[in-house]
Structure formats: C-alpha cells, structure tokens
C-alpha cells in the first residue's frame, strides 16, 4: 500500500490525507526495503522452525527476486514506476 501511496504523495498532501508514504518521507524506499527484508527473514525462520522441506525456499527465493524488482522500480519514486 505504501508503494501505491508513493504515486500520489502531492495529491495526498493537498487533500490532507496522512498516508504511510508521507509518514515515511524521504525514507519511504528504505523502510519498504527493511519491511520486505523482515518478511523474508521471518518466513525463513518460521520455515526452519516448523521443519519445512527445502522445496519451500525456491518460491521464497522468487519472492525475494520480486521484492528486488519492486525496489528497482520504486527507487526513482516516479509515479508510473511505482504504479507497476
């Protein structure tokens, strides 16, 4: 939701909406990355704790790649890229 909110920060400010993208300010990209990293770490820990098979880590690696692609798209903070 924060990535989507990055597309219309100016509109949100003018209307008075307090989105997470406005709350995070210039750290929006960095905080999204930290949250994505936390998700990957927690899923890995949970999978290890519950004894998931090694087959779980293939899709988890795909999720990590998708997170990386999202980070690439939102780095510039361009509206069209964030919308993708």
GROMACS .gro file of N, CA and C in nm, residues 6-84:
model
  237
    6UNK      N    1   0.301   0.612  -0.282
    6UNK     CA    2   0.410   0.693  -0.334
    6UNK      C    3   0.373   0.759  -0.467
    7UNK      N    4   0.273   0.705  -0.536
    7UNK     CA    5   0.236   0.759  -0.667
    7UNK      C    6   0.165   0.893  -0.656
    8UNK      N    7   0.098   0.917  -0.546
    8UNK     CA    8   0.020   1.041  -0.536
    8UNK      C    9   0.045   1.116  -0.405
    9UNK      N   10   0.169   1.126  -0.366
    9UNK     CA   11   0.204   1.198  -0.244
    9UNK      C   12   0.157   1.343  -0.247
   10UNK      N   13   0.178   1.409  -0.360
   10UNK     CA   14   0.141   1.551  -0.370
   10UNK      C   15  -0.009   1.569  -0.354
   11UNK      N   16  -0.087   1.482  -0.415
   11UNK     CA   17  -0.233   1.490  -0.402
   11UNK      C   18  -0.276   1.465  -0.258
   12UNK      N   19  -0.214   1.367  -0.194
   12UNK     CA   20  -0.248   1.336  -0.055
   12UNK      C   21  -0.219   1.454   0.037
   13UNK      N   22  -0.105   1.518   0.013
   13UNK     CA   23  -0.071   1.635   0.095
   13UNK      C   24  -0.172   1.748   0.076
   14UNK      N   25  -0.212   1.772  -0.050
   14UNK     CA   26  -0.303   1.883  -0.077
   14UNK      C   27  -0.441   1.859  -0.018
   15UNK      N   28  -0.482   1.732  -0.010
   15UNK     CA   29  -0.613   1.698   0.045
   15UNK      C   30  -0.607   1.680   0.197
   16UNK      N   31  -0.487   1.655   0.249
   16UNK     CA   32  -0.471   1.638   0.393
   16UNK      C   33  -0.473   1.493   0.439
   17UNK      N   34  -0.455   1.400   0.346
   17UNK     CA   35  -0.451   1.258   0.380
   17UNK      C   36  -0.312   1.224   0.433
   18UNK      N   37  -0.306   1.153   0.543
   18UNK     CA   38  -0.178   1.111   0.601
   18UNK      C   39  -0.152   0.965   0.564
   19UNK      N   40  -0.086   0.943   0.451
   19UNK     CA   41  -0.054   0.808   0.407
   19UNK      C   42   0.079   0.764   0.468
   20UNK      N   43   0.106   0.635   0.457
   20UNK     CA   44   0.233   0.584   0.509
   20UNK      C   45   0.350   0.641   0.428
   21UNK      N   46   0.330   0.666   0.300
   21UNK     CA   47   0.438   0.724   0.219
   21UNK      C   48   0.474   0.864   0.268
   22UNK      N   49   0.375   0.939   0.311
   22UNK     CA   50   0.402   1.073   0.365
   22UNK      C   51   0.467   1.061   0.502
   23UNK      N   52   0.419   0.966   0.582
   23UNK     CA   53   0.477   0.945   0.715
   23UNK      C   54   0.626   0.909   0.705
   24UNK      N   55   0.661   0.822   0.612
   24UNK     CA   56   0.799   0.778   0.598
   24UNK      C   57   0.887   0.883   0.531
   25UNK      N   58   0.827   0.978   0.460
   25UNK     CA   59   0.900   1.087   0.396
   25UNK      C   60   1.004   1.038   0.296
   26UNK      N   61   1.124   1.090   0.305
   26UNK     CA   62   1.229   1.053   0.211
   26UNK      C   63   1.287   0.914   0.240
   27UNK      N   64   1.245   0.854   0.350
   27UNK     CA   65   1.291   0.719   0.385
   27UNK      C   66   1.195   0.611   0.337
   28UNK      N   67   1.095   0.647   0.255
   28UNK     CA   68   0.993   0.552   0.213
   28UNK      C   69   1.052   0.430   0.144
   29UNK      N   70   1.143   0.452   0.050
   29UNK     CA   71   1.204   0.341  -0.022
   29UNK      C   72   1.284   0.252   0.074
   30UNK      N   73   1.359   0.313   0.163
   30UNK     CA   74   1.442   0.239   0.258
   30UNK      C   75   1.356   0.157   0.355
   31UNK      N   76   1.251   0.216   0.408
   31UNK     CA   77   1.165   0.146   0.505
   31UNK      C   78   1.091   0.031   0.438
   32UNK      N   79   1.045   0.051   0.315
   32UNK     CA   80   0.982  -0.059   0.242
   32UNK      C   81   1.081  -0.174   0.227
   33UNK      N   82   1.205  -0.142   0.194
   33UNK     CA   83   1.309  -0.245   0.182
   33UNK      C   84   1.333  -0.319   0.312
   34UNK      N   85   1.336  -0.245   0.423
   34UNK     CA   86   1.354  -0.309   0.554
   34UNK      C   87   1.237  -0.402   0.586
   35UNK      N   88   1.116  -0.358   0.556
   35UNK     CA   89   0.999  -0.442   0.583
   35UNK      C   90   0.999  -0.567   0.495
   36UNK      N   91   1.040  -0.551   0.370
   36UNK     CA   92   1.049  -0.668   0.281
   36UNK      C   93   1.156  -0.764   0.331
   37UNK      N   94   1.267  -0.712   0.376
   37UNK     CA   95   1.373  -0.797   0.432
   37UNK      C   96   1.324  -0.868   0.557
   38UNK      N   97   1.249  -0.798   0.641
   38UNK     CA   98   1.194  -0.859   0.762
   38UNK      C   99   1.101  -0.974   0.727
   39UNK      N  100   1.020  -0.957   0.624
   39UNK     CA  101   0.930  -1.064   0.580
   39UNK      C  102   1.010  -1.187   0.539
   40UNK      N  103   1.114  -1.166   0.459
   40UNK     CA  104   1.195  -1.279   0.413
   40UNK      C  105   1.263  -1.350   0.530
   41UNK      N  106   1.316  -1.273   0.623
   41UNK     CA  107   1.384  -1.333   0.739
   41UNK      C  108   1.285  -1.410   0.825
   42UNK      N  109   1.169  -1.351   0.851
   42UNK     CA  110   1.069  -1.419   0.935
   42UNK      C  111   1.015  -1.544   0.868
   43UNK      N  112   0.990  -1.540   0.737
   43UNK     CA  113   0.944  -1.659   0.667
   43UNK      C  114   1.050  -1.768   0.670
   44UNK      N  115   1.176  -1.729   0.651
   44UNK     CA  116   1.284  -1.828   0.656
   44UNK      C  117   1.296  -1.889   0.794
   45UNK      N  118   1.289  -1.805   0.897
   45UNK     CA  119   1.297  -1.855   1.033
   45UNK      C  120   1.180  -1.949   1.064
   46UNK      N  121   1.060  -1.908   1.025
   46UNK     CA  122   0.943  -1.991   1.052
   46UNK      C  123   0.951  -2.124   0.978
   47UNK      N  124   0.997  -2.120   0.853
   47UNK     CA  125   1.011  -2.244   0.776
   47UNK      C  126   1.112  -2.338   0.841
   48UNK      N  127   1.221  -2.284   0.891
   48UNK     CA  128   1.321  -2.365   0.959
   48UNK      C  129   1.265  -2.420   1.090
   49UNK      N  130   1.198  -2.333   1.164
   49UNK     CA  131   1.141  -2.372   1.293
   49UNK      C  132   1.037  -2.483   1.278
   50UNK      N  133   0.955  -2.473   1.173
   50UNK     CA  134   0.849  -2.572   1.152
   50UNK      C  135   0.897  -2.693   1.072
   51UNK      N  136   1.022  -2.691   1.028
   51UNK     CA  137   1.078  -2.805   0.958
   51UNK      C  138   1.031  -2.820   0.815
   52UNK      N  139   1.004  -2.708   0.747
   52UNK     CA  140   0.961  -2.717   0.607
   52UNK      C  141   1.072  -2.779   0.524
   53UNK      N  142   1.034  -2.843   0.415
   53UNK     CA  143   1.133  -2.905   0.327
   53UNK      C  144   1.205  -2.796   0.248
   54UNK      N  145   1.309  -2.836   0.181
   54UNK     CA  146   1.388  -2.741   0.103
   54UNK      C  147   1.310  -2.686  -0.016
   55UNK      N  148   1.199  -2.749  -0.052
   55UNK     CA  149   1.117  -2.701  -0.163
   55UNK      C  150   1.054  -2.565  -0.133
   56UNK      N  151   1.040  -2.531  -0.008
   56UNK     CA  152   0.983  -2.402   0.031
   56UNK      C  153   1.071  -2.286  -0.012
   57UNK      N  154   1.201  -2.307  -0.013
   57UNK     CA  155   1.294  -2.198  -0.037
   57UNK      C  156   1.302  -2.155  -0.183
   58UNK      N  157   1.258  -2.239  -0.275
   58UNK     CA  158   1.251  -2.199  -0.417
   58UNK      C  159   1.152  -2.086  -0.437
   59UNK      N  160   1.026  -2.106  -0.398
   59UNK     CA  161   0.930  -1.995  -0.408
   59UNK      C  162   0.970  -1.874  -0.323
   60UNK      N  163   1.031  -1.897  -0.208
   60UNK     CA  164   1.075  -1.785  -0.125
   60UNK      C  165   1.183  -1.705  -0.197
   61UNK      N  166   1.268  -1.773  -0.270
   61UNK     CA  167   1.370  -1.703  -0.350
   61UNK      C  168   1.305  -1.621  -0.460
   62UNK      N  169   1.198  -1.672  -0.517
   62UNK     CA  170   1.124  -1.597  -0.618
   62UNK      C  171   1.062  -1.471  -0.556
   63UNK      N  172   1.010  -1.483  -0.436
   63UNK     CA  173   0.956  -1.367  -0.365
   63UNK      C  174   1.067  -1.264  -0.343
   64UNK      N  175   1.184  -1.310  -0.305
   64UNK     CA  176   1.298  -1.220  -0.283
   64UNK      C  177   1.334  -1.147  -0.413
   65UNK      N  178   1.330  -1.218  -0.525
   65UNK     CA  179   1.358  -1.154  -0.654
   65UNK      C  180   1.252  -1.050  -0.688
   66UNK      N  181   1.126  -1.083  -0.660
   66UNK     CA  182   1.019  -0.987  -0.685
   66UNK      C  183   1.031  -0.863  -0.596
   67UNK      N  184   1.069  -0.884  -0.472
   67UNK     CA  185   1.095  -0.770  -0.383
   67UNK      C  186   1.208  -0.683  -0.440
   68UNK      N  187   1.312  -0.747  -0.490
   68UNK     CA  188   1.423  -0.673  -0.551
   68UNK      C  189   1.377  -0.593  -0.672
   69UNK      N  190   1.291  -0.653  -0.752
   69UNK     CA  191   1.236  -0.582  -0.868
   69UNK      C  192   1.152  -0.463  -0.825
   70UNK      N  193   1.073  -0.480  -0.719
   70UNK     CA  194   0.995  -0.368  -0.667
   70UNK      C  195   1.087  -0.257  -0.619
   71UNK      N  196   1.193  -0.292  -0.552
   71UNK     CA  197   1.288  -0.192  -0.505
   71UNK      C  198   1.350  -0.116  -0.623
   72UNK      N  199   1.380  -0.188  -0.729
   72UNK     CA  200   1.433  -0.125  -0.850
   72UNK      C  201   1.333  -0.025  -0.908
   73UNK      N  202   1.205  -0.064  -0.912
   73UNK     CA  203   1.103   0.022  -0.969
   73UNK      C  204   1.078   0.148  -0.886
   74UNK      N  205   1.078   0.135  -0.755
   74UNK     CA  206   1.039   0.249  -0.671
   74UNK      C  207   1.156   0.338  -0.633
   75UNK      N  208   1.276   0.298  -0.665
   75UNK     CA  209   1.394   0.376  -0.625
   75UNK      C  210   1.387   0.520  -0.675
   76UNK      N  211   1.340   0.537  -0.797
   76UNK     CA  212   1.333   0.672  -0.856
   76UNK      C  213   1.214   0.753  -0.805
   77UNK      N  214   1.121   0.683  -0.743
   77UNK     CA  215   0.998   0.745  -0.688
   77UNK      C  216   0.911   0.808  -0.798
   78UNK      N  217   0.925   0.762  -0.920
   78UNK     CA  218   0.839   0.808  -1.029
   78UNK      C  219   0.703   0.742  -1.017
   79UNK      N  220   0.599   0.819  -1.040
   79UNK     CA  221   0.464   0.767  -1.023
   79UNK      C  222   0.435   0.645  -1.109
   80UNK      N  223   0.473   0.651  -1.236
   80UNK     CA  224   0.443   0.539  -1.326
   80UNK      C  225   0.518   0.413  -1.285
   81UNK      N  226   0.641   0.428  -1.240
   81UNK     CA  227   0.720   0.313  -1.197
   81UNK      C  228   0.663   0.253  -1.069
   82UNK      N  229   0.620   0.339  -0.977
   82UNK     CA  230   0.562   0.290  -0.852
   82UNK      C  231   0.429   0.220  -0.876
   83UNK      N  232   0.358   0.263  -0.978
   83UNK     CA  233   0.228   0.202  -1.009
   83UNK      C  234   0.247   0.060  -1.064
   84UNK      N  235   0.361   0.032  -1.126
   84UNK     CA  236   0.385  -0.101  -1.182
   84UNK      C  237   0.394  -0.201  -1.070
   0.00000   0.00000   0.00000
